[in-house]
């Protein structure tokens, strides 16, 4: 069933994101300092076995380096979060070790605790800094017209009422109204519309959209933070950050073992076990190793993933990907390519398709915009030679005029033909209306002020898209949707051709996140694949977000995962990698559980001491490390290795 979404903005309450307690970079630096001090303490307490006074020197170093952080974590978990975590277990265990004189064991435990915290921080999302300026991709200066003279000025110096000059191929840097010129504008990055929009004097234009053809003089209405694009960035900053509330997998597993371990230790103490035996029993907990192994496994996978041309900015996205059951694609720019392709060529009178295409390709021979490239590519495929162009008059806007031999040739949009007073026959008017309904664009060709024909331009679907949909089904994805700001008919046809479950058409940027929320409310775990500023809020809302290389700056900055090769082919690899990661983590879990069970049994039955349980823990850790550093065995479809 088609889901056609109304275009009015939906108002929704925004919850403030949970603030991080400390900057990730600062925390890692602080932990490095503490770990350096604990390394010294380890050396001193180890040397205490030979020369006891060294232990007394190492103890205050240990207490200074590890004590405040462990007690702070204990306070946070027990008082603020009202839960028992590994901090509670670590505090109790170290207290028992220190109370029984096992200073070296306590120092080693503190070192491993802080080291695991460092590894966890390194795998979490470290992009909590302010979003990249939405205009970062276009440089720091723009062209303004002052007293009739074009002048380059810093973008932050532009004020309301000034006149900004934008040429073909450039990004519009402001919101404003056209006061001179005509242009074909690509707005898909902001609105999701696939078709080029023709605009003239009096029409509004928006920042971050691209002038494909023509030259504009724009009166500034809004610049910088006031533009529509920048306002979307502001919404992002106000959106509840789903990912901020998540624990990494290893930390979550470890925390879940804390209370049962403390309970077992208490029962052992009440049953008559000595304090050191209770400490040995509690030290058999495998949570310590999982706190270390999970982030190390993640770091190894992130490194190998990067070699495959996939940038993962938030390691938790890989953890969540194995839980995803729903994939939502943006249509324009994600499932489709920038350059369209030629569909049908309609002819008038005695002109043939070859003649219409040859004249169009000859006129567009020096153009570089996507429409020109599509026409030139079609002419090349048809084997058509270009005719010599004697004179070119580029009517900056919807088309151009050239002289070929003794003939005057106009190539451009239907509106361009109207401005040139070239009548459009009724048959082509009907074709024009039908094409608009189907989501096609028309480029008309006139010779000596008479229409010769019209070339249909169709959106080009990425060649890997049909195969990808089938691959996602094999990975257990039960629901696949398309969201588009485009019209319903082209969206429906694309959904039908790819075999997806449903689609949403005519969706405004602010409504995309609402649709993701609705799917999540149904119990679905969503991976959103998109590009463009209009996708940024939806990328933020979804549990896992993916964008393509070449996407707009804000989308690339918002998405947790970026496909650097510019295709969707790597999405299949991404899901396969997530499954490998899940399997690897399960193996590591068992490799740490088994030594823990042996230690626990040894303490209760054979009266193993604290040193023996530490050694067994290290055996489990070594086995887990070997597994964590295993290589990915995934067949490559093409080389995407990056330097």
XYZ file of C-alpha atoms in Angstrom:
643
model
C 0.000 0.000 0.000
C 1.399 3.379 -0.956
C 1.973 5.796 1.870
C 1.570 9.358 0.625
C 2.671 11.818 3.245
C 1.264 15.329 3.477
C 3.801 18.051 2.972
C 2.996 20.242 5.942
C 5.592 20.316 8.678
C 4.976 18.125 11.655
C 5.666 19.671 15.014
C 7.153 17.391 17.594
C 8.594 17.996 21.013
C 12.330 17.729 21.218
C 14.143 16.260 24.169
C 17.549 17.512 25.044
C 20.404 15.059 24.471
C 22.016 13.604 27.535
C 25.258 15.518 27.930
C 28.483 13.575 28.041
C 30.088 13.836 31.454
C 33.471 14.616 29.979
C 35.014 15.179 26.588
C 36.150 11.910 25.000
C 39.530 13.273 23.990
C 40.154 14.774 27.444
C 39.156 11.468 29.117
C 41.553 9.444 26.975
C 44.388 11.863 27.758
C 43.595 11.723 31.479
C 43.466 7.933 31.407
C 46.811 7.766 29.621
C 48.338 9.781 32.450
C 46.737 7.574 35.110
C 47.813 4.390 33.307
C 51.385 5.658 33.169
C 51.332 6.174 36.921
C 49.794 2.727 37.482
C 52.552 1.171 35.375
C 55.057 2.654 37.808
C 52.963 1.373 40.728
C 52.891 -2.124 39.200
C 56.658 -2.138 38.902
C 57.110 -0.996 42.486
C 54.608 -3.449 43.984
C 56.055 -6.307 41.912
C 59.512 -5.371 43.173
C 58.082 -5.483 46.673
C 58.221 -9.275 46.503
C 62.018 -8.925 46.617
C 62.353 -5.655 48.541
C 59.171 -5.008 50.632
C 59.652 -1.237 51.075
C 58.995 -0.839 47.328
C 55.405 -1.920 47.946
C 54.971 0.966 50.377
C 56.217 3.337 47.674
C 53.850 1.887 45.060
C 50.716 1.963 47.245
C 50.215 5.760 47.368
C 50.907 6.002 43.635
C 48.205 3.402 43.029
C 45.716 5.082 45.352
C 46.302 8.483 43.734
C 46.015 7.178 40.147
C 43.115 4.742 40.433
C 41.307 5.610 43.649
C 39.434 8.789 42.613
C 38.255 7.339 39.291
C 36.988 4.088 40.800
C 35.184 5.877 43.645
C 33.698 8.386 41.210
C 32.401 5.550 39.009
C 31.009 3.867 42.120
C 29.175 7.050 43.149
C 27.819 7.571 39.630
C 26.444 4.041 39.279
C 25.062 3.628 42.805
C 23.779 7.137 43.562
C 23.073 8.789 40.216
C 22.118 5.780 38.073
C 20.926 3.581 40.959
C 22.467 0.391 39.579
C 25.252 -2.032 40.463
C 28.090 -1.938 37.918
C 31.647 -3.190 37.553
C 32.734 -0.187 39.625
C 30.947 -1.720 42.643
C 32.665 -5.055 42.120
C 36.056 -3.425 41.541
C 35.701 -1.333 44.714
C 34.798 -4.370 46.828
C 37.500 -6.552 45.288
C 40.283 -3.986 45.676
C 39.190 -3.346 49.239
C 39.545 -7.055 50.028
C 42.938 -7.246 48.304
C 44.291 -4.199 50.103
C 42.847 -5.400 53.418
C 44.596 -8.765 53.062
C 47.902 -7.241 51.934
C 47.752 -8.277 48.271
C 48.897 -4.874 46.997
C 50.248 -6.089 43.640
C 46.969 -7.857 42.791
C 45.005 -4.732 43.723
C 47.259 -2.567 41.548
C 46.915 -4.951 38.599
C 43.129 -4.914 39.000
C 43.096 -1.114 39.007
C 45.305 -0.992 35.920
C 43.032 -3.369 33.974
C 39.948 -1.403 35.079
C 41.295 1.918 33.793
C 42.723 0.343 30.641
C 39.317 -1.105 29.768
C 37.736 2.343 30.238
C 40.250 3.820 27.789
C 39.495 1.183 25.154
C 35.754 1.716 25.555
C 36.145 5.474 25.024
C 38.212 4.948 21.876
C 35.484 2.850 20.255
C 32.600 5.154 21.155
C 31.509 8.008 18.966
C 34.005 10.847 19.312
C 32.146 13.206 17.004
C 30.164 14.989 19.747
C 31.812 18.232 18.711
C 29.663 20.847 17.001
C 28.479 19.836 13.524
C 30.657 20.859 10.597
C 29.584 24.199 9.150
C 27.031 23.431 6.475
C 28.920 25.557 3.986
C 32.300 24.027 4.684
C 32.418 22.407 1.238
C 32.311 25.673 -0.734
C 35.130 27.724 0.765
C 35.126 30.859 2.843
C 34.323 33.522 0.210
C 31.439 34.258 -2.142
C 30.823 36.703 -4.962
C 28.647 39.751 -4.209
C 27.763 42.640 -6.510
C 28.463 46.079 -4.993
C 27.984 49.228 -7.060
C 27.796 47.061 -10.177
C 31.155 45.397 -9.497
C 31.583 41.706 -8.607
C 33.607 41.385 -5.393
C 34.735 38.343 -3.399
C 33.942 38.654 0.309
C 33.989 36.284 3.326
C 30.709 34.405 3.616
C 30.214 35.573 7.209
C 30.329 39.209 6.014
C 27.242 38.877 3.795
C 24.201 40.721 5.100
C 20.505 40.805 4.282
C 19.736 42.859 1.176
C 23.101 42.344 -0.530
C 23.284 40.907 -4.061
C 25.038 37.551 -4.419
C 26.240 36.257 -7.813
C 26.023 32.492 -8.437
C 27.177 30.856 -11.693
C 26.451 27.414 -13.171
C 28.028 24.609 -11.148
C 28.198 26.648 -7.930
C 26.411 26.121 -4.626
C 23.958 28.817 -3.583
C 25.310 30.135 -0.244
C 22.233 32.032 1.019
C 18.452 31.985 1.145
C 17.044 34.744 -1.014
C 15.079 35.849 -4.085
C 16.226 36.052 -7.690
C 16.457 39.643 -8.961
C 18.140 38.850 -12.287
C 18.724 35.764 -14.411
C 17.181 32.335 -14.896
C 18.563 28.989 -13.775
C 17.989 25.279 -13.504
C 18.568 24.337 -9.863
C 19.212 20.976 -8.210
C 17.371 21.093 -4.872
C 17.473 17.382 -4.022
C 20.065 17.857 -1.303
C 17.565 20.010 0.605
C 14.117 18.812 -0.498
C 14.700 15.361 -2.016
C 13.202 16.383 -5.375
C 14.778 14.428 -8.230
C 13.827 16.839 -11.009
C 15.762 20.009 -11.757
C 13.703 23.045 -10.752
C 13.568 26.031 -13.104
C 13.586 29.418 -11.423
C 13.486 33.018 -12.641
C 13.183 36.580 -11.340
C 11.052 36.728 -8.192
C 11.439 33.050 -7.273
C 12.979 32.060 -3.920
C 16.201 30.032 -3.755
C 17.815 28.238 -0.829
C 21.313 27.754 0.511
C 23.172 24.506 -0.295
C 21.230 23.913 -3.534
C 23.219 23.873 -6.790
C 22.853 25.955 -9.954
C 23.110 23.461 -12.815
C 22.565 25.887 -15.678
C 22.404 29.667 -15.824
C 23.604 32.611 -13.768
C 21.728 34.265 -10.915
C 21.779 37.527 -9.042
C 20.197 36.843 -5.650
C 18.974 39.355 -3.073
C 19.944 37.932 0.316
C 17.113 37.234 2.742
C 18.932 34.900 5.138
C 22.599 34.030 5.485
C 24.680 31.808 7.738
C 22.796 30.388 10.732
C 19.449 31.786 9.502
C 19.296 29.701 6.300
C 17.012 26.676 5.961
C 20.041 24.374 5.720
C 21.582 25.750 8.907
C 18.235 25.489 10.704
C 18.183 21.775 9.930
C 21.606 21.558 11.578
C 20.136 23.319 14.625
C 17.325 20.757 14.803
C 20.001 18.064 14.876
C 21.610 19.625 17.910
C 18.236 19.648 19.682
C 17.237 16.104 18.714
C 17.403 13.459 21.435
C 20.595 11.501 20.834
C 19.596 7.834 20.880
C 23.186 6.629 20.762
C 24.290 8.643 23.821
C 22.190 6.436 26.102
C 23.789 3.189 24.962
C 26.548 1.201 26.617
C 29.100 -0.627 24.529
C 28.484 -4.358 24.389
C 31.473 -5.383 26.520
C 30.639 -2.826 29.208
C 27.017 -3.953 29.286
C 27.994 -7.631 29.623
C 30.477 -6.825 32.366
C 27.995 -4.694 34.320
C 25.376 -7.462 34.210
C 27.809 -9.845 35.928
C 28.630 -7.470 38.793
C 25.622 -8.066 41.063
C 25.629 -11.893 40.732
C 29.376 -11.921 41.507
C 28.934 -9.719 44.582
C 26.094 -11.972 45.712
C 28.262 -15.081 45.332
C 31.078 -13.382 47.255
C 28.722 -12.407 50.080
C 27.365 -15.938 50.290
C 30.922 -17.275 50.402
C 31.833 -14.914 53.224
C 28.709 -15.860 55.201
C 29.495 -19.554 54.705
C 32.897 -19.122 56.346
C 35.311 -18.415 53.516
C 38.285 -16.221 54.413
C 38.460 -12.679 53.002
C 41.229 -13.635 50.562
C 39.216 -16.678 49.403
C 36.213 -14.389 48.842
C 38.466 -12.056 46.856
C 39.707 -15.005 44.787
C 36.123 -16.109 44.206
C 35.038 -12.642 43.077
C 38.145 -12.294 40.894
C 36.910 -15.263 38.849
C 34.382 -12.873 37.283
C 34.807 -12.830 33.490
C 33.410 -9.308 33.158
C 36.854 -7.753 33.518
C 38.117 -9.529 30.436
C 35.027 -8.700 28.398
C 35.473 -5.007 29.197
C 38.888 -5.264 27.546
C 38.146 -7.764 24.768
C 34.996 -6.127 23.382
C 36.623 -2.769 22.575
C 39.821 -4.444 21.305
C 37.694 -6.593 19.000
C 35.879 -3.486 17.848
C 39.110 -1.573 17.189
C 40.441 -4.480 15.128
C 37.243 -4.652 13.096
C 37.173 -0.891 12.567
C 40.726 -1.021 11.225
C 39.929 -3.842 8.821
C 36.642 -2.243 7.804
C 38.478 0.975 6.905
C 40.688 -0.995 4.514
C 37.509 -2.002 2.704
C 36.523 1.599 2.116
C 34.028 1.916 4.975
C 34.399 4.652 7.574
C 32.785 3.824 10.936
C 32.661 6.841 13.232
C 30.655 5.209 16.008
C 31.689 1.641 16.850
C 28.340 0.959 18.494
C 26.757 1.092 15.047
C 28.483 -2.204 14.205
C 27.117 -3.723 17.420
C 23.585 -2.569 16.556
C 23.730 -3.576 12.903
C 23.272 -7.263 13.729
C 19.968 -6.328 15.432
C 18.626 -4.330 12.470
C 15.492 -5.761 10.866
C 14.420 -2.726 8.831
C 16.362 -0.743 6.207
C 15.041 2.612 4.969
C 16.550 4.158 1.831
C 16.420 7.733 0.695
C 15.535 7.773 -3.013
C 17.272 10.700 -4.699
C 21.042 10.558 -4.495
C 21.093 7.243 -2.628
C 19.215 4.731 -4.765
C 19.647 6.963 -7.810
C 22.656 8.576 -9.481
C 23.237 12.258 -10.139
C 23.395 11.826 -13.921
C 20.073 10.910 -15.583
C 19.766 8.831 -18.747
C 17.874 9.288 -21.991
C 14.478 7.623 -22.141
C 12.321 8.236 -25.192
C 13.041 10.840 -27.883
C 9.852 12.429 -29.221
C 10.006 13.904 -32.705
C 8.016 16.504 -34.615
C 7.337 16.682 -38.376
C 10.048 14.987 -40.460
C 12.804 15.011 -37.856
C 14.184 11.652 -36.696
C 15.359 10.644 -33.231
C 18.971 10.627 -34.480
C 18.653 14.160 -35.844
C 17.155 15.512 -32.612
C 19.830 13.840 -30.463
C 22.694 14.938 -32.773
C 21.611 18.595 -32.703
C 21.183 18.469 -28.886
C 24.595 16.815 -28.347
C 26.318 19.287 -30.678
C 24.832 22.239 -28.784
C 25.764 20.764 -25.388
C 29.282 19.681 -26.385
C 31.030 22.168 -24.079
C 28.668 21.801 -21.110
C 29.512 19.801 -17.991
C 26.255 19.636 -16.030
C 24.547 16.216 -15.556
C 21.891 16.795 -18.232
C 24.522 17.647 -20.850
C 26.545 14.593 -19.849
C 23.478 12.371 -20.265
C 22.802 13.734 -23.778
C 26.453 13.444 -24.823
C 26.654 9.894 -23.469
C 23.537 8.858 -25.406
C 24.931 10.354 -28.609
C 28.175 8.455 -28.077
C 26.291 5.181 -27.503
C 24.280 5.792 -30.690
C 27.496 6.481 -32.588
C 26.466 10.012 -33.593
C 29.138 12.516 -34.629
C 28.775 16.049 -33.361
C 28.069 18.799 -35.847
C 30.416 21.817 -35.961
C 29.108 24.715 -33.889
C 29.812 28.104 -35.474
C 28.505 30.322 -32.718
C 27.137 29.778 -29.259
C 24.906 32.126 -27.355
C 24.412 30.807 -23.880
C 21.131 32.215 -22.679
C 21.885 31.919 -19.009
C 18.970 30.050 -17.564
C 16.951 27.251 -19.039
C 18.829 26.626 -22.280
C 21.247 27.764 -24.934
C 21.283 28.927 -28.538
C 23.898 27.872 -31.111
C 24.420 28.241 -34.824
C 25.124 25.007 -36.720
C 25.774 25.643 -40.391
C 22.997 27.989 -41.473
C 20.561 26.779 -38.798
C 19.726 28.398 -35.467
C 19.359 25.714 -32.767
C 17.679 26.166 -29.383
C 18.132 23.495 -26.702
C 16.468 23.789 -23.302
C 13.414 23.374 -21.142
C 9.809 23.983 -22.198
C 9.879 27.310 -20.320
C 12.999 28.305 -22.251
C 11.131 27.704 -25.496
C 8.315 29.933 -24.267
C 10.755 32.744 -23.412
C 12.179 32.429 -26.940
C 8.632 32.616 -28.387
C 8.910 29.158 -29.930
C 5.461 27.521 -30.049
C 5.104 24.043 -28.522
C 2.804 21.738 -30.571
C -0.199 20.253 -28.734
C 1.282 16.738 -28.978
C 4.401 17.822 -27.111
C 2.320 19.734 -24.572
C 0.517 16.487 -23.752
C 3.856 14.659 -23.537
C 5.148 17.419 -21.258
C 2.234 16.954 -18.831
C 2.579 13.156 -18.875
C 6.335 13.382 -18.303
C 5.890 15.662 -15.318
C 3.411 13.202 -13.793
C 5.868 10.343 -14.311
C 8.730 12.312 -12.807
C 10.631 12.740 -16.082
C 12.328 15.904 -17.314
C 12.107 17.148 -20.913
C 14.822 18.836 -22.970
C 13.343 20.356 -26.118
C 15.204 20.964 -29.359
C 14.123 23.635 -31.847
C 15.633 24.346 -35.270
C 15.047 27.742 -36.878
C 12.318 28.547 -34.320
C 10.389 25.334 -34.938
C 10.254 22.426 -32.468
C 12.104 19.376 -33.794
C 11.555 17.133 -30.805
C 11.942 16.536 -27.084
C 14.295 14.279 -25.164
C 13.002 12.492 -22.053
C 15.423 12.327 -19.146
C 14.871 9.502 -16.653
C 16.374 9.100 -13.204
C 19.190 6.547 -13.255
C 18.915 3.843 -10.611
C 22.228 2.723 -9.141
C 23.132 -0.541 -10.903
C 23.898 -2.311 -7.614
C 20.511 -1.463 -6.042
C 18.427 -4.484 -7.261
C 21.087 -6.984 -6.156
C 21.506 -5.201 -2.835
C 17.814 -5.581 -1.966
C 18.097 -9.350 -2.482
C 21.283 -9.487 -0.391
C 19.624 -7.608 2.461
C 16.825 -10.188 2.507
C 19.476 -12.904 2.858
C 20.897 -11.066 5.870
C 17.533 -11.318 7.619
C 16.178 -7.842 6.849
C 12.402 -8.254 6.999
C 11.297 -4.745 5.969
C 12.718 -2.401 3.314
C 11.276 1.067 2.655
C 11.958 4.050 0.410
C 11.494 7.625 1.650
C 11.493 10.426 -0.921
C 10.703 14.099 -1.265
C 9.885 13.283 -4.881
C 6.430 12.761 -6.409
C 4.485 9.587 -5.723
C 4.533 8.054 -9.213
C 8.322 7.845 -9.735
C 8.754 6.730 -6.129
C 6.121 4.016 -6.563
C 7.723 2.753 -9.780
C 11.156 2.573 -8.180
C 9.804 0.720 -5.136
C 7.998 -1.737 -7.400
C 11.028 -2.341 -9.628
C 13.321 -3.017 -6.654
C 10.812 -5.175 -4.800
C 10.795 -3.198 -1.546
C 7.954 -3.497 0.959
C 6.610 0.048 0.959
C 7.414 3.662 0.175
C 6.753 7.181 1.436
C 6.483 9.977 -1.162
C 6.341 13.794 -0.974
C 8.085 13.754 2.401
C 9.472 16.987 3.823
C 12.861 16.821 5.585
C 11.377 17.412 9.025
C 8.891 14.561 8.487
C 11.522 11.959 7.643
C 12.578 11.593 11.278
C 8.916 11.244 12.289
C 8.533 8.303 9.896
C 11.610 6.655 11.401
C 10.132 7.192 14.886
C 6.865 5.584 13.742
C 8.718 2.497 12.503
C 10.664 2.305 15.781
C 7.381 2.579 17.703
C 6.289 -0.584 15.875
C 9.268 -2.360 17.435
C 11.541 -2.158 14.398
C 15.296 -1.569 14.599
C 16.056 0.820 11.753
C 19.085 1.392 9.557
C 18.660 4.554 7.466
C 20.707 4.981 4.299
C 20.692 8.489 2.868
C 22.523 11.557 1.691
C 21.764 15.244 1.621
C 20.939 17.801 4.245
C 17.325 16.709 4.112
C 18.385 13.258 5.383
C 20.464 14.469 8.315
C 17.673 14.424 10.917
C 16.528 10.943 9.824
C 20.145 9.751 9.974
C 20.322 11.057 13.533
C 17.058 9.411 14.602
C 17.745 5.889 13.318
C 19.582 3.273 15.371
C 22.157 2.844 12.585
C 22.866 5.531 9.977
C 24.771 5.166 6.696
C 25.643 7.788 4.084
C 27.565 7.712 0.815
C 30.864 9.362 -0.051
C 30.184 12.618 -1.837
C 27.094 13.248 0.256
C 26.568 16.735 1.645
C 28.853 17.742 4.515
C 26.243 17.551 7.238
C 24.996 14.084 6.237
C 28.525 12.707 6.218
C 29.115 14.286 9.628
C 25.861 12.966 11.089
C 25.954 9.378 9.834
C 27.689 6.792 12.005
C 28.918 4.933 8.903
C 30.121 6.359 5.576
C 30.594 4.250 2.416
C 33.717 5.795 0.933
C 33.612 4.136 -2.499
C 30.480 6.060 -3.466
C 28.345 2.973 -4.146
C 25.833 0.892 -2.213
C 27.706 -2.355 -2.877
C 29.569 -2.102 0.429
C 26.286 -2.168 2.371
C 26.141 -5.933 1.853
C 29.691 -6.225 3.242
C 28.685 -4.056 6.169
C 25.921 -6.427 7.289
C 28.200 -9.417 6.773
C 30.905 -7.756 8.876
C 28.372 -7.100 11.647
C 27.493 -10.803 11.701
C 31.201 -11.710 11.866
C 31.656 -9.279 14.739
C 28.748 -10.819 16.644
C 30.164 -14.326 16.192
C 33.641 -13.171 17.246
C 32.281 -11.528 20.372
C 30.397 -14.708 21.310
C 33.604 -16.739 20.976
C 35.457 -14.257 23.168
C 32.676 -14.517 25.740
C 33.031 -18.281 26.001
C 36.832 -18.051 26.057
C 36.561 -15.851 29.159
C 33.665 -17.704 30.824
C 35.414 -21.086 30.866
C 38.525 -19.925 32.823
C 36.174 -18.061 35.173
C 34.210 -21.242 35.886
C 37.437 -23.176 36.465
C 38.652 -20.462 38.858
C 35.389 -20.425 40.774
C 35.361 -24.204 41.096
C 39.021 -24.192 42.107
C 38.437 -21.652 44.878
C 35.468 -23.550 46.320
C 36.793 -27.092 45.923
C 40.615 -26.891 45.856
C 41.036 -23.611 47.776
C 42.854 -21.797 44.959
C 44.284 -18.456 45.988
C 44.014 -14.989 44.443
C 47.224 -15.394 42.414
C 45.918 -18.552 40.758
C 42.636 -16.889 39.749
C 44.563 -13.940 38.317
C 46.708 -16.323 36.245
C 43.626 -18.180 34.966
C 42.015 -14.853 34.090
C 45.102 -13.954 32.062
C 44.869 -17.290 30.210
C 41.283 -16.468 29.295
C 42.301 -12.939 28.332
C 45.136 -14.237 26.111
C 42.783 -16.663 24.364
C 40.246 -13.912 23.879
C 42.891 -11.523 22.524
C 43.970 -14.119 19.966
C 40.364 -14.418 18.855
C 39.825 -10.634 18.909
C 42.704 -10.011 16.521
C 41.470 -12.559 13.985
C 41.189 -11.382 10.382
C 37.920 -10.840 8.556
C 37.286 -13.461 5.898
C 34.913 -11.643 3.539
C 35.068 -11.928 -0.222
C 35.776 -8.576 -1.860
C 33.782 -7.567 -4.933
C 36.278 -4.865 -5.818
C 39.323 -3.183 -4.325
C 38.417 -0.302 -2.076
C 41.586 -0.124 -0.047
C 42.343 3.384 1.097
C 45.704 4.756 2.048
